[in-house]
Amino acid sequence: MKLLSHTLAPLLAALVLAGCATAPAIDTATLVATPTEFKEGAAQWTQAAPAEARDRGTWWRAFADPALDTLVERASQQNTGIAEAAARLAQARALLRSSESDRALQLGAGAGATRQAGAGTANGSTPSTLLSANLNLSYEVDLFGKLARATDAASLDAQARAALLQSTRLLVQADVAQTYLALRALDAERVLVRETVDAYRNTLQLTQSRFRAGDVAELDVVRVQTEVAATESEALALDRRRATLEHALAVLVGDSASSFSLGSADWSTALPVIPAGVPATVLTRRPDVAAAQSSLLAAQARVGVAQAAWFPSLSLTAAGGFASPELGDVFKWSARAWGVGALLSLPLLDGGRREAGVQAAQAQLDGATAQYRGQVLAAFQEVEDQLSALRLLEQQAQAQGRAVASSSRATVLSDSRYRNGLVSQLDLLDARRSELSNRRQALNVRSAQYQSTVTLIRALGGGWDAPGKASWEPAPLNLAVRQQAEVSR
């Protein structure tokens, strides 16, 4: 009895220690020091549970552009990146079902026939045949939670893939919106440049008439011809850029660049204003942060799986069936056979393989921790970047609007004085160049406002609903755009 107790002591100690074979718990809220508020804006931070499974909403409808709505919906259905992410999610869910099956009862059926002879058989050297049919039952007892932790890790992997699918869908929607808005901004710039070309051509006709009348030298004609050709070259460069954006849009919506086309149109897209009181909880809905968190928790669970590999495993088996040398007697009651068994195995020496597995799992956990922390910090940065960009772009748009109005007035005055012979042609050309440059810069600022708005929406994890209000409230055109419209008239 004393010998038996000494024999079982190491095993009992292992069983006790195995109960503690769990990876240390990780509180993701403490990995990054959460700021109390945004540096840009008045939104307050609060602690909230992740909500990556919530619908991100049709945030693109806030831009009130039917063409954009159609393109985003097409991309959501046909984009190859979204389809690839969906396939990876399906694969992760299949692996989860496979992991869950390891914890279930295993049942199999078999049939066989053997013919043998020799010293190890009942008939000696006389060959004999044995026919059998049986059912096999097996079950691994999850003594220390190894199978449960493996299932938890697979479940968290599936959650990470689901969040990555949401992240991919949001990214594609944002890319479609930004590409479309950049194309519409380019359409407006092309109209502006071609209007300038027409103005230069009118000036060229006037200069040629004055040259034939002997009022100006040939140098004046050549100067205007140079401006016409240079501006036409800029218009063609814009056409080339538009073709490239159109091809990129085709790929995003899952179409062939050879068959996809999007006609030119006025840039009438509304610029939505993000409510100033957006709760900081929207960052908990960022799918990339949720995916990083799920990957972190999965890595934590796999540390426990690797640690549990050191401890005993218990398998229960049972088999029952029939065996007979005659085919007609196989299923007789007298030919029945059965057996039950239990196997307890405990690793002793493995050359360091299990210890290496624990170290690899711990290294994976360390990497996942760093990745999660980096993802959260990047989320803070992206929000702050776009909030500051929108604030400064609004001020820049107002200043640029004043510049457009002044340069347009200068062009009108220079053209009138040139026709009356009060200023030189160089003064008129300089005024036109200045107006074109300021108008194009105003368009670029306006385009940057749209791009930053979309980027901020993506940084916040998509759209949201404000209590008692519509999700979005489209804003009127800013000062720079209104002034530009007045100048163009």
Short mmCIF file of C-alpha atoms in Angstrom, two decimals:
data_model
loop_
_atom_site.label_atom_id
_atom_site.label_comp_id
_atom_site.label_asym_id
_atom_site.label_seq_id
_atom_site.Cartn_x
_atom_site.Cartn_y
_atom_site.Cartn_z
CA MET A 1 0.00 0.00 0.00
CA LYS A 2 2.85 2.37 0.86
CA LEU A 3 4.51 1.46 -2.44
CA LEU A 4 1.30 2.28 -4.29
CA SER A 5 1.03 5.69 -2.62
CA HIS A 6 4.63 6.52 -3.57
CA THR A 7 3.89 5.49 -7.14
CA LEU A 8 0.80 7.66 -7.44
CA ALA A 9 2.23 10.71 -5.68
CA PRO A 10 3.86 12.24 -8.78
CA LEU A 11 0.67 11.67 -10.77
CA LEU A 12 -1.50 13.30 -8.11
CA ALA A 13 0.86 16.25 -7.96
CA ALA A 14 0.62 16.62 -11.71
CA LEU A 15 -3.17 16.55 -11.52
CA VAL A 16 -3.19 19.30 -8.91
CA LEU A 17 -0.78 21.49 -10.88
CA ALA A 18 -2.69 20.87 -14.07
CA GLY A 19 -5.71 22.60 -12.61
CA CYS A 20 -3.66 25.80 -12.66
CA ALA A 21 -2.48 25.37 -16.25
CA THR A 22 -4.24 28.45 -17.49
CA ALA A 23 -2.72 31.40 -19.32
CA PRO A 24 -2.73 34.61 -17.26
CA ALA A 25 -5.84 36.71 -17.84
CA ILE A 26 -5.38 39.83 -19.97
CA ASP A 27 -7.39 42.99 -19.39
CA THR A 28 -7.33 44.70 -22.79
CA ALA A 29 -8.57 47.94 -21.23
CA THR A 30 -5.26 48.33 -19.39
CA LEU A 31 -2.99 47.72 -22.39
CA VAL A 32 -3.39 51.30 -23.62
CA ALA A 33 -3.88 54.39 -21.48
CA THR A 34 -7.27 55.66 -22.68
CA PRO A 35 -7.38 59.46 -23.02
CA THR A 36 -10.22 61.30 -21.34
CA GLU A 37 -11.14 63.19 -24.51
CA PHE A 38 -10.06 63.91 -28.06
CA LYS A 39 -7.45 66.60 -28.47
CA GLU A 40 -9.51 67.76 -31.47
CA GLY A 41 -13.20 68.10 -30.70
CA ALA A 42 -15.33 67.71 -27.59
CA ALA A 43 -16.24 64.02 -27.74
CA GLN A 44 -15.69 62.31 -24.37
CA TRP A 45 -14.22 58.85 -23.94
CA THR A 46 -16.13 56.21 -22.01
CA GLN A 47 -15.52 52.55 -21.32
CA ALA A 48 -17.75 50.31 -23.41
CA ALA A 49 -17.85 46.71 -24.54
CA PRO A 50 -16.84 45.97 -28.15
CA ALA A 51 -19.73 46.08 -30.59
CA GLU A 52 -18.05 44.91 -33.77
CA ALA A 53 -21.05 42.79 -34.73
CA ARG A 54 -23.34 45.82 -35.03
CA ASP A 55 -24.41 47.07 -38.42
CA ARG A 56 -22.19 49.90 -39.64
CA GLY A 57 -25.17 51.50 -41.37
CA THR A 58 -25.46 52.96 -44.86
CA TRP A 59 -23.24 55.90 -43.97
CA TRP A 60 -22.50 56.76 -47.60
CA ARG A 61 -26.09 57.87 -48.10
CA ALA A 62 -25.24 60.96 -46.06
CA PHE A 63 -23.53 62.32 -49.18
CA ALA A 64 -26.92 62.35 -50.97
CA ASP A 65 -25.50 61.07 -54.26
CA PRO A 66 -27.48 58.28 -56.01
CA ALA A 67 -24.51 57.33 -58.19
CA LEU A 68 -22.36 56.81 -55.10
CA ASP A 69 -25.10 54.73 -53.48
CA THR A 70 -25.23 52.44 -56.51
CA LEU A 71 -21.45 52.01 -56.67
CA VAL A 72 -21.09 51.17 -52.97
CA GLU A 73 -23.91 48.62 -53.14
CA ARG A 74 -22.31 46.98 -56.18
CA ALA A 75 -18.96 46.82 -54.42
CA SER A 76 -20.54 45.27 -51.32
CA GLN A 77 -21.86 42.44 -53.48
CA GLN A 78 -19.10 41.94 -56.07
CA ASN A 79 -15.77 43.14 -54.64
CA THR A 80 -13.19 40.36 -54.70
CA GLY A 81 -11.56 41.45 -51.43
CA ILE A 82 -14.86 41.12 -49.60
CA ALA A 83 -15.44 37.70 -51.18
CA GLU A 84 -11.98 36.57 -50.07
CA ALA A 85 -12.58 37.78 -46.50
CA ALA A 86 -15.95 35.98 -46.46
CA ALA A 87 -14.26 32.75 -47.59
CA ARG A 88 -11.70 33.06 -44.78
CA LEU A 89 -14.53 33.52 -42.30
CA ALA A 90 -16.22 30.37 -43.61
CA GLN A 91 -12.92 28.50 -43.25
CA ALA A 92 -12.50 29.71 -39.66
CA ARG A 93 -16.02 28.61 -38.79
CA ALA A 94 -15.36 25.18 -40.30
CA LEU A 95 -12.22 24.87 -38.16
CA LEU A 96 -14.32 25.79 -35.13
CA ARG A 97 -16.77 22.98 -35.91
CA SER A 98 -13.82 20.62 -36.31
CA SER A 99 -12.46 21.66 -32.91
CA GLU A 100 -15.87 21.19 -31.30
CA SER A 101 -16.11 17.68 -32.75
CA ASP A 102 -12.98 16.65 -30.79
CA ARG A 103 -15.02 17.02 -27.60
CA ALA A 104 -17.89 14.86 -28.87
CA LEU A 105 -18.44 11.10 -28.71
CA GLN A 106 -16.82 9.31 -31.64
CA LEU A 107 -18.65 6.33 -33.18
CA GLY A 108 -17.45 4.20 -36.07
CA ALA A 109 -18.38 0.97 -37.79
CA GLY A 110 -16.07 -1.55 -39.40
CA ALA A 111 -15.96 -4.92 -41.08
CA GLY A 112 -12.98 -7.07 -42.00
CA ALA A 113 -11.67 -10.42 -43.04
CA THR A 114 -8.30 -11.94 -42.16
CA ARG A 115 -6.65 -15.20 -43.17
CA GLN A 116 -3.55 -16.30 -41.36
CA ALA A 117 -1.44 -19.28 -40.33
CA GLY A 118 1.60 -19.86 -38.17
CA ALA A 119 2.76 -20.47 -34.64
CA GLY A 120 0.66 -17.63 -33.25
CA THR A 121 -2.67 -19.03 -34.51
CA ALA A 122 -5.01 -21.58 -32.97
CA ASN A 123 -4.68 -24.06 -35.87
CA GLY A 124 -0.91 -23.87 -36.10
CA SER A 125 0.26 -24.11 -39.68
CA THR A 126 -3.25 -24.64 -41.01
CA PRO A 127 -4.59 -21.40 -42.58
CA SER A 128 -7.75 -20.02 -40.99
CA THR A 129 -10.14 -17.21 -41.89
CA LEU A 130 -11.77 -14.80 -39.46
CA LEU A 131 -14.65 -12.54 -40.49
CA SER A 132 -15.70 -9.63 -38.24
CA ALA A 133 -18.17 -6.76 -38.00
CA ASN A 134 -18.10 -4.27 -35.14
CA LEU A 135 -18.93 -0.85 -33.76
CA ASN A 136 -16.22 1.30 -32.09
CA LEU A 137 -16.97 3.97 -29.51
CA SER A 138 -14.39 6.42 -28.13
CA TYR A 139 -14.38 9.55 -26.00
CA GLU A 140 -11.53 11.69 -24.69
CA VAL A 141 -12.19 13.04 -21.23
CA ASP A 142 -11.20 16.69 -21.08
CA LEU A 143 -9.60 16.43 -17.64
CA PHE A 144 -7.73 19.73 -17.67
CA GLY A 145 -9.63 21.82 -20.20
CA LYS A 146 -7.20 21.36 -23.09
CA LEU A 147 -9.96 20.63 -25.60
CA ALA A 148 -12.15 23.39 -24.20
CA ARG A 149 -9.35 25.96 -24.56
CA ALA A 150 -8.64 24.77 -28.10
CA THR A 151 -12.32 25.29 -28.93
CA ASP A 152 -12.27 28.72 -27.31
CA ALA A 153 -9.25 29.67 -29.42
CA ALA A 154 -10.97 28.48 -32.60
CA SER A 155 -14.10 30.42 -31.63
CA LEU A 156 -12.05 33.58 -31.10
CA ASP A 157 -10.33 33.04 -34.45
CA ALA A 158 -13.76 32.89 -36.08
CA GLN A 159 -14.73 36.11 -34.29
CA ALA A 160 -11.54 37.75 -35.54
CA ARG A 161 -12.32 36.67 -39.08
CA ALA A 162 -15.85 38.03 -38.75
CA ALA A 163 -14.44 41.36 -37.59
CA LEU A 164 -11.91 41.34 -40.45
CA LEU A 165 -14.76 40.77 -42.89
CA GLN A 166 -16.48 43.85 -41.44
CA SER A 167 -13.19 45.74 -41.65
CA THR A 168 -12.70 44.73 -45.28
CA ARG A 169 -16.25 45.70 -46.18
CA LEU A 170 -15.86 49.09 -44.48
CA LEU A 171 -12.49 49.66 -46.16
CA VAL A 172 -13.87 48.82 -49.60
CA GLN A 173 -16.89 51.08 -49.08
CA ALA A 174 -14.60 53.92 -48.02
CA ASP A 175 -12.29 53.31 -50.99
CA VAL A 176 -15.25 53.40 -53.37
CA ALA A 177 -16.50 56.64 -51.83
CA GLN A 178 -13.08 58.29 -51.90
CA THR A 179 -12.34 57.19 -55.47
CA TYR A 180 -15.74 58.36 -56.65
CA LEU A 181 -15.41 61.72 -54.88
CA ALA A 182 -11.90 62.18 -56.29
CA LEU A 183 -13.28 61.48 -59.76
CA ARG A 184 -16.07 64.03 -59.35
CA ALA A 185 -13.54 66.58 -58.08
CA LEU A 186 -11.48 65.86 -61.17
CA ASP A 187 -14.55 66.38 -63.36
CA ALA A 188 -15.04 69.83 -61.83
CA GLU A 189 -11.36 70.64 -62.35
CA ARG A 190 -11.52 69.50 -65.97
CA VAL A 191 -14.48 71.82 -66.60
CA LEU A 192 -12.57 74.67 -64.99
CA VAL A 193 -9.43 74.08 -67.06
CA ARG A 194 -11.37 73.76 -70.31
CA GLU A 195 -13.23 76.99 -69.56
CA THR A 196 -9.83 78.60 -69.08
CA VAL A 197 -8.71 77.18 -72.43
CA ASP A 198 -11.74 78.78 -74.08
CA ALA A 199 -10.92 82.09 -72.40
CA TYR A 200 -7.34 81.91 -73.65
CA ARG A 201 -8.59 81.14 -77.16
CA ASN A 202 -10.82 84.21 -77.09
CA THR A 203 -7.84 86.24 -75.96
CA LEU A 204 -5.77 84.70 -78.78
CA GLN A 205 -8.37 85.72 -81.37
CA LEU A 206 -8.40 89.24 -80.01
CA THR A 207 -4.60 89.42 -79.98
CA GLN A 208 -4.39 88.09 -83.54
CA SER A 209 -6.86 90.73 -84.69
CA ARG A 210 -4.83 93.46 -83.00
CA PHE A 211 -1.66 92.02 -84.53
CA ARG A 212 -3.16 92.17 -88.03
CA ALA A 213 -4.18 95.74 -87.30
CA GLY A 214 -0.60 96.52 -86.24
CA ASP A 215 -1.49 97.34 -82.64
CA VAL A 216 0.65 94.60 -81.02
CA ALA A 217 3.79 92.70 -81.89
CA GLU A 218 4.00 89.05 -82.95
CA LEU A 219 5.52 88.27 -79.53
CA ASP A 220 2.13 88.94 -77.93
CA VAL A 221 0.49 86.41 -80.24
CA VAL A 222 3.10 83.78 -79.48
CA ARG A 223 2.69 84.29 -75.74
CA VAL A 224 -1.05 83.63 -75.89
CA GLN A 225 -0.54 80.64 -78.18
CA THR A 226 1.85 79.24 -75.57
CA GLU A 227 -0.73 79.66 -72.81
CA VAL A 228 -3.40 77.96 -74.96
CA ALA A 229 -1.17 74.96 -75.71
CA ALA A 230 0.07 74.63 -72.11
CA THR A 231 -3.45 74.74 -70.69
CA GLU A 232 -4.68 72.21 -73.28
CA SER A 233 -1.84 69.94 -72.15
CA GLU A 234 -3.03 70.27 -68.54
CA ALA A 235 -6.56 69.38 -69.62
CA LEU A 236 -5.29 66.19 -71.30
CA ALA A 237 -3.33 65.30 -68.18
CA LEU A 238 -6.53 65.59 -66.17
CA ASP A 239 -8.27 63.31 -68.70
CA ARG A 240 -5.53 60.73 -68.16
CA ARG A 241 -5.91 60.91 -64.39
CA ARG A 242 -9.67 60.53 -64.70
CA ALA A 243 -9.27 57.38 -66.81
CA THR A 244 -7.01 55.90 -64.13
CA LEU A 245 -9.53 56.65 -61.37
CA GLU A 246 -12.35 55.18 -63.45
CA HIS A 247 -10.37 51.95 -63.91
CA ALA A 248 -9.65 51.78 -60.18
CA LEU A 249 -13.35 52.25 -59.46
CA ALA A 250 -14.16 49.39 -61.83
CA VAL A 251 -11.94 47.00 -59.86
CA LEU A 252 -13.47 48.11 -56.56
CA VAL A 253 -17.00 47.35 -57.75
CA GLY A 254 -15.90 43.99 -59.15
CA ASP A 255 -16.18 44.91 -62.81
CA SER A 256 -13.81 44.85 -65.76
CA ALA A 257 -12.04 48.11 -66.53
CA SER A 258 -12.71 47.45 -70.23
CA SER A 259 -16.49 47.43 -69.82
CA PHE A 260 -16.97 49.87 -66.94
CA SER A 261 -17.63 53.55 -67.52
CA LEU A 262 -18.88 56.44 -65.44
CA GLY A 263 -19.92 59.56 -67.27
CA SER A 264 -18.97 63.06 -66.24
CA ALA A 265 -21.43 64.88 -64.01
CA ASP A 266 -21.71 67.98 -61.87
CA TRP A 267 -20.15 67.72 -58.44
CA SER A 268 -23.33 68.13 -56.43
CA THR A 269 -22.47 65.66 -53.65
CA ALA A 270 -23.40 66.95 -50.20
CA LEU A 271 -20.70 67.28 -47.56
CA PRO A 272 -22.06 65.76 -44.32
CA VAL A 273 -21.11 67.19 -40.95
CA ILE A 274 -20.17 64.67 -38.27
CA PRO A 275 -22.04 65.61 -35.07
CA ALA A 276 -19.79 67.26 -32.51
CA GLY A 277 -21.14 65.08 -29.71
CA VAL A 278 -20.14 61.74 -31.18
CA PRO A 279 -19.63 59.38 -28.24
CA ALA A 280 -16.17 57.88 -27.93
CA THR A 281 -17.77 54.43 -27.76
CA VAL A 282 -17.78 54.37 -31.57
CA LEU A 283 -14.11 53.38 -31.44
CA THR A 284 -15.15 50.15 -29.77
CA ARG A 285 -16.97 49.36 -33.02
CA ARG A 286 -13.83 49.54 -35.14
CA PRO A 287 -13.66 46.07 -36.70
CA ASP A 288 -9.86 46.04 -36.97
CA VAL A 289 -9.53 46.72 -33.24
CA ALA A 290 -12.09 44.00 -32.51
CA ALA A 291 -10.17 41.56 -34.74
CA ALA A 292 -6.90 42.35 -32.94
CA GLN A 293 -8.59 41.81 -29.59
CA SER A 294 -10.03 38.44 -30.64
CA SER A 295 -6.62 37.36 -31.96
CA LEU A 296 -5.06 38.37 -28.65
CA LEU A 297 -7.55 36.31 -26.63
CA ALA A 298 -7.12 33.35 -29.01
CA ALA A 299 -3.35 33.48 -28.50
CA GLN A 300 -3.95 33.56 -24.75
CA ALA A 301 -6.11 30.43 -24.98
CA ARG A 302 -3.45 28.63 -27.01
CA VAL A 303 -0.90 29.24 -24.25
CA GLY A 304 -3.19 27.22 -21.99
CA VAL A 305 -3.46 24.49 -24.65
CA ALA A 306 0.32 24.28 -24.91
CA GLN A 307 0.70 24.13 -21.12
CA ALA A 308 -1.95 21.40 -20.86
CA ALA A 309 0.08 19.20 -23.21
CA TRP A 310 2.30 18.35 -20.21
CA PHE A 311 -0.50 16.72 -18.24
CA PRO A 312 -2.23 13.33 -18.51
CA SER A 313 -4.88 12.54 -21.08
CA LEU A 314 -7.63 9.98 -20.52
CA SER A 315 -9.37 8.18 -23.38
CA LEU A 316 -12.31 5.80 -22.97
CA THR A 317 -12.99 3.18 -25.65
CA ALA A 318 -15.59 0.52 -26.23
CA ALA A 319 -16.05 -1.95 -29.05
CA GLY A 320 -18.71 -4.54 -29.77
CA GLY A 321 -19.51 -6.80 -32.70
CA PHE A 322 -19.30 -10.30 -34.11
CA ALA A 323 -16.43 -12.49 -35.32
CA SER A 324 -16.59 -15.93 -36.94
CA PRO A 325 -14.61 -18.03 -39.39
CA GLU A 326 -17.82 -18.68 -41.37
CA LEU A 327 -19.67 -15.92 -43.18
CA GLY A 328 -23.05 -17.42 -42.33
CA ASP A 329 -22.26 -17.48 -38.61
CA VAL A 330 -20.93 -13.92 -38.30
CA PHE A 331 -24.09 -12.44 -36.83
CA LYS A 332 -25.01 -15.36 -34.54
CA TRP A 333 -25.23 -14.58 -30.84
CA SER A 334 -22.51 -17.12 -30.11
CA ALA A 335 -20.10 -15.15 -32.36
CA ARG A 336 -20.47 -11.95 -30.37
CA ALA A 337 -17.39 -10.10 -29.10
CA TRP A 338 -16.96 -6.95 -27.05
CA GLY A 339 -14.40 -4.95 -25.13
CA VAL A 340 -14.01 -1.78 -23.09
CA GLY A 341 -10.86 0.09 -22.19
CA ALA A 342 -9.40 3.20 -20.70
CA LEU A 343 -6.05 4.70 -21.54
CA LEU A 344 -4.31 7.21 -19.29
CA SER A 345 -1.14 8.64 -20.79
CA LEU A 346 1.37 11.00 -19.21
CA PRO A 347 4.35 12.45 -21.11
CA LEU A 348 7.72 11.99 -19.44
CA LEU A 349 10.44 12.80 -21.95
CA ASP A 350 9.89 14.43 -25.33
CA GLY A 351 13.22 16.09 -26.05
CA GLY A 352 11.86 19.56 -25.26
CA ARG A 353 9.06 19.50 -27.84
CA ARG A 354 6.29 20.50 -25.43
CA GLU A 355 8.39 23.18 -23.78
CA ALA A 356 9.12 24.61 -27.22
CA GLY A 357 5.37 24.60 -27.90
CA VAL A 358 4.73 26.59 -24.72
CA GLN A 359 7.45 29.10 -25.65
CA ALA A 360 6.07 29.45 -29.17
CA ALA A 361 2.54 30.04 -27.83
CA GLN A 362 3.84 32.62 -25.36
CA ALA A 363 5.75 34.40 -28.15
CA GLN A 364 2.57 34.44 -30.24
CA LEU A 365 0.71 35.94 -27.28
CA ASP A 366 3.37 38.63 -26.87
CA GLY A 367 3.11 39.49 -30.56
CA ALA A 368 -0.69 39.61 -30.43
CA THR A 369 -0.51 41.90 -27.39
CA ALA A 370 1.79 44.31 -29.19
CA GLN A 371 -0.39 44.16 -32.30
CA TYR A 372 -3.53 44.96 -30.31
CA ARG A 373 -1.88 47.87 -28.53
CA GLY A 374 -0.56 49.21 -31.83
CA GLN A 375 -4.00 48.90 -33.42
CA VAL A 376 -5.62 50.93 -30.63
CA LEU A 377 -2.94 53.62 -30.79
CA ALA A 378 -3.35 53.80 -34.57
CA ALA A 379 -7.11 54.22 -34.09
CA PHE A 380 -6.55 57.19 -31.78
CA GLN A 381 -4.12 58.70 -34.27
CA GLU A 382 -6.44 58.30 -37.26
CA VAL A 383 -9.34 59.99 -35.49
CA GLU A 384 -7.18 62.86 -34.28
CA ASP A 385 -5.63 63.26 -37.75
CA GLN A 386 -8.97 63.64 -39.46
CA LEU A 387 -10.54 65.84 -36.79
CA SER A 388 -7.64 68.27 -37.05
CA ALA A 389 -7.66 68.01 -40.86
CA LEU A 390 -11.36 68.91 -41.07
CA ARG A 391 -10.97 71.83 -38.69
CA LEU A 392 -8.02 73.28 -40.59
CA LEU A 393 -9.51 72.54 -44.01
CA GLU A 394 -12.61 74.53 -43.08
CA GLN A 395 -10.42 77.53 -42.29
CA GLN A 396 -8.38 76.97 -45.43
CA ALA A 397 -11.54 76.77 -47.53
CA GLN A 398 -12.70 80.14 -46.25
CA ALA A 399 -9.32 81.75 -46.97
CA GLN A 400 -9.15 80.13 -50.39
CA GLY A 401 -12.65 81.33 -51.17
CA ARG A 402 -11.53 84.89 -50.56
CA ALA A 403 -8.52 84.31 -52.82
CA VAL A 404 -10.78 83.00 -55.61
CA ALA A 405 -13.07 85.98 -55.37
CA SER A 406 -10.14 88.45 -55.46
CA SER A 407 -8.35 86.74 -58.36
CA SER A 408 -11.57 86.52 -60.35
CA ARG A 409 -12.18 90.24 -59.86
CA ALA A 410 -8.59 90.94 -60.90
CA THR A 411 -9.09 88.98 -64.12
CA VAL A 412 -12.26 90.91 -64.98
CA LEU A 413 -10.49 94.24 -64.40
CA SER A 414 -7.37 93.20 -66.33
CA ASP A 415 -9.42 91.99 -69.30
CA SER A 416 -11.34 95.26 -69.45
CA ARG A 417 -8.20 97.38 -69.17
CA TYR A 418 -6.40 95.23 -71.77
CA ARG A 419 -9.21 95.69 -74.27
CA ASN A 420 -8.93 99.44 -73.70
CA GLY A 421 -5.14 99.32 -74.06
CA LEU A 422 -4.46 100.39 -70.47
CA VAL A 423 -2.43 97.34 -69.40
CA SER A 424 -0.10 94.99 -71.19
CA GLN A 425 -0.90 91.50 -72.29
CA LEU A 426 1.44 90.12 -69.63
CA ASP A 427 -0.75 91.65 -66.94
CA LEU A 428 -3.82 89.93 -68.35
CA LEU A 429 -2.06 86.56 -68.64
CA ASP A 430 -0.75 86.82 -65.09
CA ALA A 431 -4.26 87.57 -63.83
CA ARG A 432 -5.70 84.56 -65.67
CA ARG A 433 -2.94 82.25 -64.37
CA SER A 434 -3.57 83.47 -60.83
CA GLU A 435 -7.32 82.93 -61.11
CA LEU A 436 -6.89 79.43 -62.56
CA SER A 437 -4.40 78.49 -59.85
CA ASN A 438 -6.65 79.75 -57.04
CA ARG A 439 -9.75 78.09 -58.45
CA ARG A 440 -7.96 74.76 -58.78
CA GLN A 441 -6.61 75.12 -55.26
CA ALA A 442 -10.14 75.77 -53.98
CA LEU A 443 -11.28 72.56 -55.69
CA ASN A 444 -8.39 70.67 -54.11
CA VAL A 445 -9.31 71.97 -50.67
CA ARG A 446 -12.94 71.02 -51.17
CA SER A 447 -11.89 67.55 -52.37
CA ALA A 448 -9.67 67.17 -49.29
CA GLN A 449 -12.66 67.95 -47.07
CA TYR A 450 -14.64 65.10 -48.64
CA GLN A 451 -11.68 62.72 -48.43
CA SER A 452 -11.09 63.56 -44.75
CA THR A 453 -14.78 63.14 -43.96
CA VAL A 454 -14.80 59.63 -45.43
CA THR A 455 -11.55 58.77 -43.67
CA LEU A 456 -12.95 59.97 -40.34
CA ILE A 457 -16.06 57.85 -40.83
CA ARG A 458 -13.85 54.83 -41.45
CA ALA A 459 -11.65 55.71 -38.45
CA LEU A 460 -14.74 55.77 -36.24
CA GLY A 461 -15.84 52.36 -37.46
CA GLY A 462 -18.65 53.43 -39.79
CA GLY A 463 -21.90 55.30 -39.26
CA TRP A 464 -23.86 55.64 -36.05
CA ASP A 465 -27.21 56.82 -34.76
CA ALA A 466 -27.53 59.90 -32.57
CA PRO A 467 -30.41 59.68 -30.06
CA GLY A 468 -33.47 61.51 -31.27
CA LYS A 469 -31.86 62.62 -34.53
CA ALA A 470 -31.18 61.34 -37.98
CA SER A 471 -27.90 59.50 -38.37
CA TRP A 472 -26.46 62.29 -40.47
CA GLU A 473 -27.29 65.86 -41.33
CA PRO A 474 -25.91 67.04 -44.69
CA ALA A 475 -24.23 70.41 -44.38
CA PRO A 476 -24.59 73.28 -46.87
CA LEU A 477 -21.70 74.03 -49.16
CA ASN A 478 -18.91 75.76 -47.35
CA LEU A 479 -17.91 79.37 -47.96
CA ALA A 480 -15.20 78.55 -50.47
CA VAL A 481 -17.58 76.53 -52.62
CA ARG A 482 -20.30 79.19 -52.53
CA GLN A 483 -17.89 81.93 -53.51
CA GLN A 484 -16.52 79.80 -56.25
CA ALA A 485 -20.01 79.22 -57.62
CA GLU A 486 -20.66 82.96 -57.58
CA VAL A 487 -17.41 83.64 -59.44
CA SER A 488 -18.20 81.01 -62.08
CA ARG A 489 -21.53 82.73 -62.77
#
